[in-house]
Tab-separated table of C-alpha atoms and ligand atoms in Angstrom:
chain	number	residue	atom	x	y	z
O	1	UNK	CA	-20.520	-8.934	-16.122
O	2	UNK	CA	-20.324	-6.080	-13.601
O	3	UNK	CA	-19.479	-2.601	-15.729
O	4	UNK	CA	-15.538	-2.071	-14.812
O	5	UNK	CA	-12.569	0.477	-15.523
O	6	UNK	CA	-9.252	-0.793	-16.738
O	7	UNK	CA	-6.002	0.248	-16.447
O	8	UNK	CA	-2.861	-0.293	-18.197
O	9	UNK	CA	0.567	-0.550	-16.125
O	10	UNK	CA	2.945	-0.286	-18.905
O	11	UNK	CA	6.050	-2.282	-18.322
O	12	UNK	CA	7.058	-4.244	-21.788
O	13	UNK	CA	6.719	-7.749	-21.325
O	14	UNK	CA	5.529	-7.440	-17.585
O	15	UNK	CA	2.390	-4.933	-18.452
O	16	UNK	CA	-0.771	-5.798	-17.183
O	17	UNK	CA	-4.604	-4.690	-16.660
O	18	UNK	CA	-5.764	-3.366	-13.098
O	19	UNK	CA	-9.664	-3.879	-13.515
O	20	UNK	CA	-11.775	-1.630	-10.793
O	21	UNK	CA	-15.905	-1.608	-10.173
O	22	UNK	CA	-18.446	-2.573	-7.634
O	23	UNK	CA	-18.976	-6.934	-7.625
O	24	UNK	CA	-16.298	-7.859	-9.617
O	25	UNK	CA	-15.832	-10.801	-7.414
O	26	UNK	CA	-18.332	-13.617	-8.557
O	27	UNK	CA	-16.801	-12.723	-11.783
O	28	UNK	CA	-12.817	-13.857	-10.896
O	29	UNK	CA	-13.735	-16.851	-12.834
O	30	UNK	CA	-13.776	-14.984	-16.234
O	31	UNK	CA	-11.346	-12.490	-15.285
O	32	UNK	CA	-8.913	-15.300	-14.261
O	33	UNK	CA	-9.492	-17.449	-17.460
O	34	UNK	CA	-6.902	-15.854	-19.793
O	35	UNK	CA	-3.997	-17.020	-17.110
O	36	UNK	CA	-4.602	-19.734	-15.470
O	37	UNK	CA	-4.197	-23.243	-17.585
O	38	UNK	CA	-4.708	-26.551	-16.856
O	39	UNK	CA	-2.397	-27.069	-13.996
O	40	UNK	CA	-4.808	-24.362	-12.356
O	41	UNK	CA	-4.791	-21.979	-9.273
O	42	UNK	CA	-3.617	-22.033	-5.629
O	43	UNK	CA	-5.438	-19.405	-3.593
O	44	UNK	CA	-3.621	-17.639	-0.887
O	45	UNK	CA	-5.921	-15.678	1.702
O	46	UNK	CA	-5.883	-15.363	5.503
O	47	UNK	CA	-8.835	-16.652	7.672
O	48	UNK	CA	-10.827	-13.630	8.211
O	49	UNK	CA	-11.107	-12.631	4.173
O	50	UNK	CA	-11.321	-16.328	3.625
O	51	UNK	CA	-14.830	-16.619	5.777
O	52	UNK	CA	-16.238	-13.458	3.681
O	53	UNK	CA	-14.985	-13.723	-0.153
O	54	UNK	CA	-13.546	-17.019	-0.232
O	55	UNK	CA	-16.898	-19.132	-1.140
O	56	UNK	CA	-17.342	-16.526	-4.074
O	57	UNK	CA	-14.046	-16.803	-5.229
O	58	UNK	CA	-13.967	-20.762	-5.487
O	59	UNK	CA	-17.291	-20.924	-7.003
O	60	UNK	CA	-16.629	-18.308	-9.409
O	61	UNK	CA	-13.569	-20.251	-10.552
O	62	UNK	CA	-15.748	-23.159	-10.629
O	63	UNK	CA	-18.393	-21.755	-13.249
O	64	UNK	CA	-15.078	-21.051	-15.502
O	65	UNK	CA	-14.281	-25.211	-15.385
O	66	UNK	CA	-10.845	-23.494	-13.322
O	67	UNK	CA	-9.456	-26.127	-11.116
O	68	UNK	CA	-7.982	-24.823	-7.729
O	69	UNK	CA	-6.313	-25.207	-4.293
O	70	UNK	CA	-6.197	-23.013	-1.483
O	71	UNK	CA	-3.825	-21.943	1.322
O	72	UNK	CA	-5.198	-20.498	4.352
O	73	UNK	CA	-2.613	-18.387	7.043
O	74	UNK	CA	-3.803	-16.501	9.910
O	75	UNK	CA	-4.361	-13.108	9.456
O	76	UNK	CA	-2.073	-10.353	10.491
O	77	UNK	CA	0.652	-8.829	9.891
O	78	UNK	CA	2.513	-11.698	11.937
O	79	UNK	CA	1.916	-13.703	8.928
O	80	UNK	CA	4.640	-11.721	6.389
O	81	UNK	CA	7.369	-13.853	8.462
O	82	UNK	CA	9.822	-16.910	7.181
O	83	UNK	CA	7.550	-18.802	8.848
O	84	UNK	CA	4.128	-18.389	7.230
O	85	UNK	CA	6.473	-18.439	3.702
O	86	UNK	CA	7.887	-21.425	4.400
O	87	UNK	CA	4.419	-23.328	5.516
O	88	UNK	CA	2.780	-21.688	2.475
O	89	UNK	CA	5.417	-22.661	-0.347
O	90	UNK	CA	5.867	-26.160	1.581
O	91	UNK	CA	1.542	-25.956	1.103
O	92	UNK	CA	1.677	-25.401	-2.304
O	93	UNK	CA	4.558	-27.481	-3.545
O	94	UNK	CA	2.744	-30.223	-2.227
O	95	UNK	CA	-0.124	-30.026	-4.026
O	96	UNK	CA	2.096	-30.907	-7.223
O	97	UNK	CA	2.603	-27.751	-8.875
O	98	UNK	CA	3.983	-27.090	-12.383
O	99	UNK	CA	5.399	-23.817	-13.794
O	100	UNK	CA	1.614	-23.245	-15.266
O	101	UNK	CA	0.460	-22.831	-11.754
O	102	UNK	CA	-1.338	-19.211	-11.154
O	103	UNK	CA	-1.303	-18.044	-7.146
O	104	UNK	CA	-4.118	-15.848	-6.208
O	105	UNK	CA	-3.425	-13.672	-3.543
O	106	UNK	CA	-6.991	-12.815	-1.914
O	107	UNK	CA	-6.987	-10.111	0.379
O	108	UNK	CA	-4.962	-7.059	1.966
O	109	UNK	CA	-1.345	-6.479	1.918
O	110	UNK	CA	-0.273	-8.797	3.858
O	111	UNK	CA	-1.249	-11.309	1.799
O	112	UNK	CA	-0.419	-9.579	-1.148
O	113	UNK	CA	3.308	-9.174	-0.077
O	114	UNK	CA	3.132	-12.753	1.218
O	115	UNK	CA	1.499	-14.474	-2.242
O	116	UNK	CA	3.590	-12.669	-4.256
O	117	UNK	CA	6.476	-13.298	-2.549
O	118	UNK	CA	5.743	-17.385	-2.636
O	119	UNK	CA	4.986	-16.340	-6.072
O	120	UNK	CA	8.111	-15.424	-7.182
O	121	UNK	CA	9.841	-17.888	-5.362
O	122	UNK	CA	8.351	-21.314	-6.253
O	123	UNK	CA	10.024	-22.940	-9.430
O	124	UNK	CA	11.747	-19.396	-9.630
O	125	UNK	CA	8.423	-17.542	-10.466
O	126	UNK	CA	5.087	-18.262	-11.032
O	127	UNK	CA	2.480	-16.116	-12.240
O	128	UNK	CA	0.051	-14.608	-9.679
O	129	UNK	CA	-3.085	-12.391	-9.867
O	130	UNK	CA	-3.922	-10.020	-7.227
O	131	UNK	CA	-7.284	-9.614	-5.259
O	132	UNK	CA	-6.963	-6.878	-2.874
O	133	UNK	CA	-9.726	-6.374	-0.335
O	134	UNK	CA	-8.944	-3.442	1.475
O	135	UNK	CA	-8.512	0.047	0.665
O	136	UNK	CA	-4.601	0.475	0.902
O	137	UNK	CA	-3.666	-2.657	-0.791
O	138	UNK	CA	-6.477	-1.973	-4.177
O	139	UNK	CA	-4.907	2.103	-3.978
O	140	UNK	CA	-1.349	1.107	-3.270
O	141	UNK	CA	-0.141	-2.347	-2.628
O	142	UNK	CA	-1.358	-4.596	-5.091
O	143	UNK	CA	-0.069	-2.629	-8.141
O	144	UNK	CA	3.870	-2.176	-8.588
O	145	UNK	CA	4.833	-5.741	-8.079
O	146	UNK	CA	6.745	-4.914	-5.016
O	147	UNK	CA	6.365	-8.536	-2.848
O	148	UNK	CA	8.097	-9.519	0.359
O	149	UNK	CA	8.437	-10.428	4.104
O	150	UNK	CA	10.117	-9.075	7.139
O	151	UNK	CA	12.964	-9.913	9.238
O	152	UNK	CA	14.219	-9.247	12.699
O	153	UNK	CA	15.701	-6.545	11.661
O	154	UNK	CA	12.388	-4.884	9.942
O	155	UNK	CA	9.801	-4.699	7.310
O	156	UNK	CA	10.126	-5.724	3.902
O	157	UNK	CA	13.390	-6.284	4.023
O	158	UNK	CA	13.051	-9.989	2.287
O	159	UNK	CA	11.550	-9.287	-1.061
O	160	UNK	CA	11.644	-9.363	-4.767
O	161	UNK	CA	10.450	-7.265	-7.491
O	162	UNK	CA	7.504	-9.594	-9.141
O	163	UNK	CA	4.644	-8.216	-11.412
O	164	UNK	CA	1.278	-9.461	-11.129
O	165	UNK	CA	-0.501	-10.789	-14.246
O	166	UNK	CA	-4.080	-8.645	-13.051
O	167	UNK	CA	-5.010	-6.753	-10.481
O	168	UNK	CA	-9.093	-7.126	-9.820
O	169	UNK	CA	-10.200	-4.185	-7.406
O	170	UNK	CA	-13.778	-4.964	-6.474
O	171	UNK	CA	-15.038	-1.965	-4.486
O	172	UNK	CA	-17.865	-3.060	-2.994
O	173	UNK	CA	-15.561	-6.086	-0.632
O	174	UNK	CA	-14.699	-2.505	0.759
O	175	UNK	CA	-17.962	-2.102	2.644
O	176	UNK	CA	-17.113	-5.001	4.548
O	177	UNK	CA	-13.930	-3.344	6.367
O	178	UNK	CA	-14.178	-1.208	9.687
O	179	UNK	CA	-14.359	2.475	8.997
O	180	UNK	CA	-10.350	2.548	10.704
O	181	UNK	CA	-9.054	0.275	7.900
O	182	UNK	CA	-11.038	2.742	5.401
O	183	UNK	CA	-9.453	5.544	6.801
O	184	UNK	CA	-6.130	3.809	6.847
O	185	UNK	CA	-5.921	3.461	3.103
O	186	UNK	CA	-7.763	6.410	2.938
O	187	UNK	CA	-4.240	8.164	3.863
O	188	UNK	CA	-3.095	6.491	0.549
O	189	UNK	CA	-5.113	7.704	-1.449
O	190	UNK	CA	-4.737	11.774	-0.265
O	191	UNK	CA	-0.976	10.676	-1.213
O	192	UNK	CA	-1.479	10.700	-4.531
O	193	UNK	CA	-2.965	14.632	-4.626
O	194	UNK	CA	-0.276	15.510	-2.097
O	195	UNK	CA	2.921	13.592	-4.650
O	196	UNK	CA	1.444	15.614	-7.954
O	197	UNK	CA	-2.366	15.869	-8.522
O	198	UNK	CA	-3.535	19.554	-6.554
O	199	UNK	CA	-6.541	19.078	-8.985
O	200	UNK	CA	-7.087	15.596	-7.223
O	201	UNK	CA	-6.297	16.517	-3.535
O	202	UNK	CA	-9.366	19.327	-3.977
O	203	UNK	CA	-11.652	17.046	-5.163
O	204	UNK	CA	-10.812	14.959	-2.508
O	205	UNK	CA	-11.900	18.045	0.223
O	206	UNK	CA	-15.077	17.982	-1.936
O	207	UNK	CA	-15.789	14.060	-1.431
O	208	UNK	CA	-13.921	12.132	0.855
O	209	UNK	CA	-16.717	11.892	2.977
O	210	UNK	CA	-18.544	9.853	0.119
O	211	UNK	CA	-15.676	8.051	-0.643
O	212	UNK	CA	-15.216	7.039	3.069
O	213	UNK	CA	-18.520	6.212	3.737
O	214	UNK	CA	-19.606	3.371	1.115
O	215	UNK	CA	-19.555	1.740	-2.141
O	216	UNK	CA	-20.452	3.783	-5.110
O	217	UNK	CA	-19.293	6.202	-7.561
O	218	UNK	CA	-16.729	8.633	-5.549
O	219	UNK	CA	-15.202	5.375	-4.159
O	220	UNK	CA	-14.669	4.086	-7.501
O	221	UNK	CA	-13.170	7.088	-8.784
O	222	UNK	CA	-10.930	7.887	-5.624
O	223	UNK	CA	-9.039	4.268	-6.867
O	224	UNK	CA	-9.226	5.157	-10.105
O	225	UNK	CA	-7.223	7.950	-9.625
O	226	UNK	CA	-5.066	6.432	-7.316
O	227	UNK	CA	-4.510	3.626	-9.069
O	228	UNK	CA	-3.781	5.251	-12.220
O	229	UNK	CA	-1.318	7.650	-10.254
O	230	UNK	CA	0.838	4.395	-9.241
O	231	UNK	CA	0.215	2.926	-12.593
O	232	UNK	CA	1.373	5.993	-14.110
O	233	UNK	CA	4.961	5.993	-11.558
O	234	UNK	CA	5.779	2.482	-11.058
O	235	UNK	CA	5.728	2.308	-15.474
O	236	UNK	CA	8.372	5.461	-15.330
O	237	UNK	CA	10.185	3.577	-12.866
O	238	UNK	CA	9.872	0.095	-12.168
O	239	UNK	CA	12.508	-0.768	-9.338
O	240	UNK	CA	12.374	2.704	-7.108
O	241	UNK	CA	15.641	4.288	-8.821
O	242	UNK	CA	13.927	7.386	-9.183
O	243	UNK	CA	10.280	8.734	-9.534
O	244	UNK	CA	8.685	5.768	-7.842
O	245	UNK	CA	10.116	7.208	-4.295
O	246	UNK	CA	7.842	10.147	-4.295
O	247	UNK	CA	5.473	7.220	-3.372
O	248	UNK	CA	7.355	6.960	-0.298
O	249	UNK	CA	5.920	10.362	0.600
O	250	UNK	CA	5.657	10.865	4.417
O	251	UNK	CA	6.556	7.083	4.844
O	252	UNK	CA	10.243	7.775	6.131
O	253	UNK	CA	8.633	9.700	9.371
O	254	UNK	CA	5.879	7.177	9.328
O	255	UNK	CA	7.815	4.170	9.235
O	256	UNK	CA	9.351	4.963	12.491
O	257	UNK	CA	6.440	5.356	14.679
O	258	UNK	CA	5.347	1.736	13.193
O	259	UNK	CA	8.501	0.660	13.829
O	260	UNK	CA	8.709	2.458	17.760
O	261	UNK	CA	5.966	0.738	18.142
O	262	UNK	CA	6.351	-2.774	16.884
O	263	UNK	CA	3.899	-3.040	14.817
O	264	UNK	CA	1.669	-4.193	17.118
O	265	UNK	CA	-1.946	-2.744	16.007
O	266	UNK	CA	-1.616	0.576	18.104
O	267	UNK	CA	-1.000	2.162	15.029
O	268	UNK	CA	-1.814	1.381	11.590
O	269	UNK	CA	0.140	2.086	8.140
O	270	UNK	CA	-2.062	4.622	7.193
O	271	UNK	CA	-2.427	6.537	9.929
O	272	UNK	CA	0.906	6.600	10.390
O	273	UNK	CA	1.273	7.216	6.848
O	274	UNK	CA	-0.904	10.437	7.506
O	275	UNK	CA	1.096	11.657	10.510
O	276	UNK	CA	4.467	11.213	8.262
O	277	UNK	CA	2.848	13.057	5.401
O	278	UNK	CA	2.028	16.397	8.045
O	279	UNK	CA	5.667	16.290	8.937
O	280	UNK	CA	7.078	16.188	5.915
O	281	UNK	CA	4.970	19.417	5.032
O	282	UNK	CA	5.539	20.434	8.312
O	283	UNK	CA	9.225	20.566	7.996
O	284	UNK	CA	9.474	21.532	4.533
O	285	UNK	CA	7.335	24.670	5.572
O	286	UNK	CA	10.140	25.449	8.182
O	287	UNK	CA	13.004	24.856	5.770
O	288	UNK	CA	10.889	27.986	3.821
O	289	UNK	CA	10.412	25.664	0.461
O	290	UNK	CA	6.692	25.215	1.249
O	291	UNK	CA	3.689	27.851	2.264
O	292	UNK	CA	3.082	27.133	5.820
O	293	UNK	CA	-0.874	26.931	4.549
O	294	UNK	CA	-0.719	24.277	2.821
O	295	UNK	CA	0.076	22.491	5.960
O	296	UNK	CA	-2.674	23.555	7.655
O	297	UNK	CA	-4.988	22.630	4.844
O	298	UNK	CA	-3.736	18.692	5.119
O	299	UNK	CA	-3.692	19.174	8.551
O	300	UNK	CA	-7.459	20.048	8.562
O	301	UNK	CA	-8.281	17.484	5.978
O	302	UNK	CA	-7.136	14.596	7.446
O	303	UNK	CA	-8.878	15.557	10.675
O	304	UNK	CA	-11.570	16.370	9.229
O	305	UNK	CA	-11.939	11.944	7.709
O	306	UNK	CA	-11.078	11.528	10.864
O	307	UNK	CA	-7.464	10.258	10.654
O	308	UNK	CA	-4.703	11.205	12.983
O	309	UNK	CA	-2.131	13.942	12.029
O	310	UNK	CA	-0.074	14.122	15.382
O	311	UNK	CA	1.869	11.581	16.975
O	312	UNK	CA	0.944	12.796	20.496
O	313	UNK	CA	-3.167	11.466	19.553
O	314	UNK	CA	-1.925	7.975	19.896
O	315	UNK	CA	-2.759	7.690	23.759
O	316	UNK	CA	-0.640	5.909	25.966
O	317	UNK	CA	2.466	6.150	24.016
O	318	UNK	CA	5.276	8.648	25.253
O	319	UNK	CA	7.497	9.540	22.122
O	320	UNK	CA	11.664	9.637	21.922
O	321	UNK	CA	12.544	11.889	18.970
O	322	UNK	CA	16.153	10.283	19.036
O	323	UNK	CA	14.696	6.546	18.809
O	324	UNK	CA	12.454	7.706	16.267
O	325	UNK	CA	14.927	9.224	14.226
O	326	UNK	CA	17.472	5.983	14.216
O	327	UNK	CA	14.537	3.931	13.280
O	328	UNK	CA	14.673	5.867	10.167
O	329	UNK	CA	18.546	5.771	9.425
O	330	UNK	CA	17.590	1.662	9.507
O	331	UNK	CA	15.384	1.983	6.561
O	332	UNK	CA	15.281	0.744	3.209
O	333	UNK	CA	15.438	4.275	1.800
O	334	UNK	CA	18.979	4.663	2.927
O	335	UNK	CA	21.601	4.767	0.144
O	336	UNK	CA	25.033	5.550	0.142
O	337	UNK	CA	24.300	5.992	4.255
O	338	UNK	CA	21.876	8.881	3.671
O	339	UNK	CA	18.458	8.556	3.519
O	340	UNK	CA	16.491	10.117	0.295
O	341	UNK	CA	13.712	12.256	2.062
O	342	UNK	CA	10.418	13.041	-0.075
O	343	UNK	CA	10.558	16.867	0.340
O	344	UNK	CA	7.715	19.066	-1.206
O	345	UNK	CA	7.308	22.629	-2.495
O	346	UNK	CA	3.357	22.324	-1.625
O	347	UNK	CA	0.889	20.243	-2.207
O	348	UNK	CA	1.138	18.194	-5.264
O	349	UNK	CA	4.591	19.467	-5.665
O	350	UNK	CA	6.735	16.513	-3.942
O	351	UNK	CA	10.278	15.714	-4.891
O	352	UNK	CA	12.895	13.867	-3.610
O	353	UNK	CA	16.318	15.261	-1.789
O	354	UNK	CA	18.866	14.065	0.440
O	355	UNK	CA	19.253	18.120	1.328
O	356	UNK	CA	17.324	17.900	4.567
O	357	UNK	CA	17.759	20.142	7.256
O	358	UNK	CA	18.186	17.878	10.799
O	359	UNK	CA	17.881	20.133	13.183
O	360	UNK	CA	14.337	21.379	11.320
O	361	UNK	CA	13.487	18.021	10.822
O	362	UNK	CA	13.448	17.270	14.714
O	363	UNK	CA	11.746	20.074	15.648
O	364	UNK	CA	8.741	19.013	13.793
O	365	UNK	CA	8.723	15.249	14.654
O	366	UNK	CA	8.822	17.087	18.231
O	367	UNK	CA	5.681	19.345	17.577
O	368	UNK	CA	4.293	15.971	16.318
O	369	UNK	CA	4.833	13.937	19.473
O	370	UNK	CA	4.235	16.950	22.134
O	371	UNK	CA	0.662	17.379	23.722
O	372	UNK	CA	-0.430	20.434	23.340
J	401	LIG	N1	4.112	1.511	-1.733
J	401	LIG	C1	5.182	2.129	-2.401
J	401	LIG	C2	5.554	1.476	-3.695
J	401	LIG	O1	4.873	0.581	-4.135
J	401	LIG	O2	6.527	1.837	-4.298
């Protein structure tokens, strides 16, 4: 076997491994062993991850004597709907499951939402392993058991709190993404500096550019560290009653240019993710609880990967400041009607607050949407 890192997520009963190295895949087999049993695995992937790691995956399981199914959906974000659910459980309760079945969800968030969410639903929960194979779900969205759909009336609003038995992050699937999905998980991972690890954001001005660019040791590291940042959260704080916001960091502002937009591809997570995260320095640096430097040093970091940090880059799109802000009073973050802001005091120095100042606030999602 490949040489891999492992990581504990400590949660009792629910604790599990997240293993991370370069061509882990033709090794799910082994990995896999210790959960599934004899009424074996269902696979859920989408087509395009399905035509580049699926053959591994089923002949890996293979070698181990593992039977299995698999479930295909289109890929897309189109496919976190009741729709794709329903086809998928209907799918898999057809093959003839039993409470022994293990669901594999194979590939990016989508399907990791998606899987888990079928996963937790079928004969009111049923193990499942995660196989992220892009950058944002192995730094952020395969670990934390957070599983789900959307609605009409917005993301992840359909969704349950289900734990994954392993997470297996095999870096070197990465080199088969575009460079925009790198970067788009990319934003991720300068999260996890920006929340509480200065000592982590520098090294990240020292190597992103190796990180970014392929498979090998900065790349493994960078989810390392990220992973074992979420690891370290979601085992403080399971179900996002506390600590495990701060993950949310510059996702409130972010949210609602994804949402302004409708999802439809103009814009990914991540980037807007990264434009989120400048505001919420941005602002805090107004409000006189930041240094105003600090700003500029994200602001030139992100740039400098080559992610967006402005609203106003995204051509062709003229921005409302008022529709952007009720997009955010719709989302899950609100509590009590008030929405629980991830403020910072710097970088690495993020807490949360409901003390937000409004009038600062819209004056830098302005500067963010204005052309200069
Ligand atoms: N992606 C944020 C969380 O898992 O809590």
């Amino acid at each position: 076997m490949n040489s891999a890192e492992t990581l504990r997520v400590d949660l009792g009963a629910r604790s599990y491994d997240i293993v991370i190295g370069s061509g882990l895949l033709p090794d799910t087999g082994t990995y896999v062993a210790p959960f599934a049993r004899s009424a074996g695995v269902v696979i859920v992937t989408d087509a395009a991850v399905a035509k580049l790691h699926l053959p591994t995956v089923q002949a890996s399981l293979d070698q181990a004597g593992i039977a299995h199914h698999c479930v295909v959906v289109p890929a897309g974000e189109a496919s976190k709907s009741f729709a794709t659910f329903e086809s998928v459980v209907e799918q898999v309760l057809a093959l003839g499951i039993e409470r022994s079945t293990l669901i594999i969800a194979l590939g990016g968030g989508v399907i990791g939402d998606l899987a888990g969410y079928v996963a937790a639903s079928l004969l009111r929960g049923l193990d499942f392993v995660q196989i992220p194979t892009t950058l944002l779900s192995q730094v952020d969205s395969s670990v934390g058991g957070k599983t789900g759909i959307n609605s009409r009336s917005g993301k992840n609003l359909v969704g349950a709190f289900h734990q994954p038995r392993l997470v297996l992050a095999d870096t070197a699937v990465l080199d088969t993404l575009p460079k925009r999905e790198i970067l788009a998980g990319y934003a991720e991972v300068a999260k996890y500096g920006l929340i509480d690890d200065p000592e982590f954001f520098s090294w990240l001005e020292e190597n992103a550019s190796a990180v970014i660019a392929k498979d090998g040791e900065e790349r493994k590291q960078a989810v390392m560290r990220s992973c074992a940042a979420k690891a370290r959260i979601v085992s403080q704080d399971e179900r996002e009653n506390g600590k495990r916001a701060l993950l949310n960091l510059g996702h409130t502002f972010g949210h609602s240019f994804e949402a302004e937009l409708g999802y439809d591809g103009r814009l990914l997570h991540g980037e807007a993710v990264a434009m989120g995260m400048v505001i919420a320095h941005d602002v805090c640096a107004a409000m006189g609880m930041a240094p105003a430097q600090d700003t500029t040093r994200i602001v030139a970091h992100l740039q400098n990967v080559g992610l967006p940090v402005r609203a106003a880059e995204i051509s062709g799109v003229h921005w409302d400041v008022d529709r952007l802000i009720s997009h955010m009073s719709r989302d899950k973050k609100v509590r009590d009607g008030q929405i629980t802001f991830v403020m910072t005091r710097g970088i690495g120095k993020a807490f949360t607050s409901r003390e937000m100042d409004v009038g600062k606030m819209r004056s830098a999602i302005s500067r963010s949407c204005q052309n200069r």
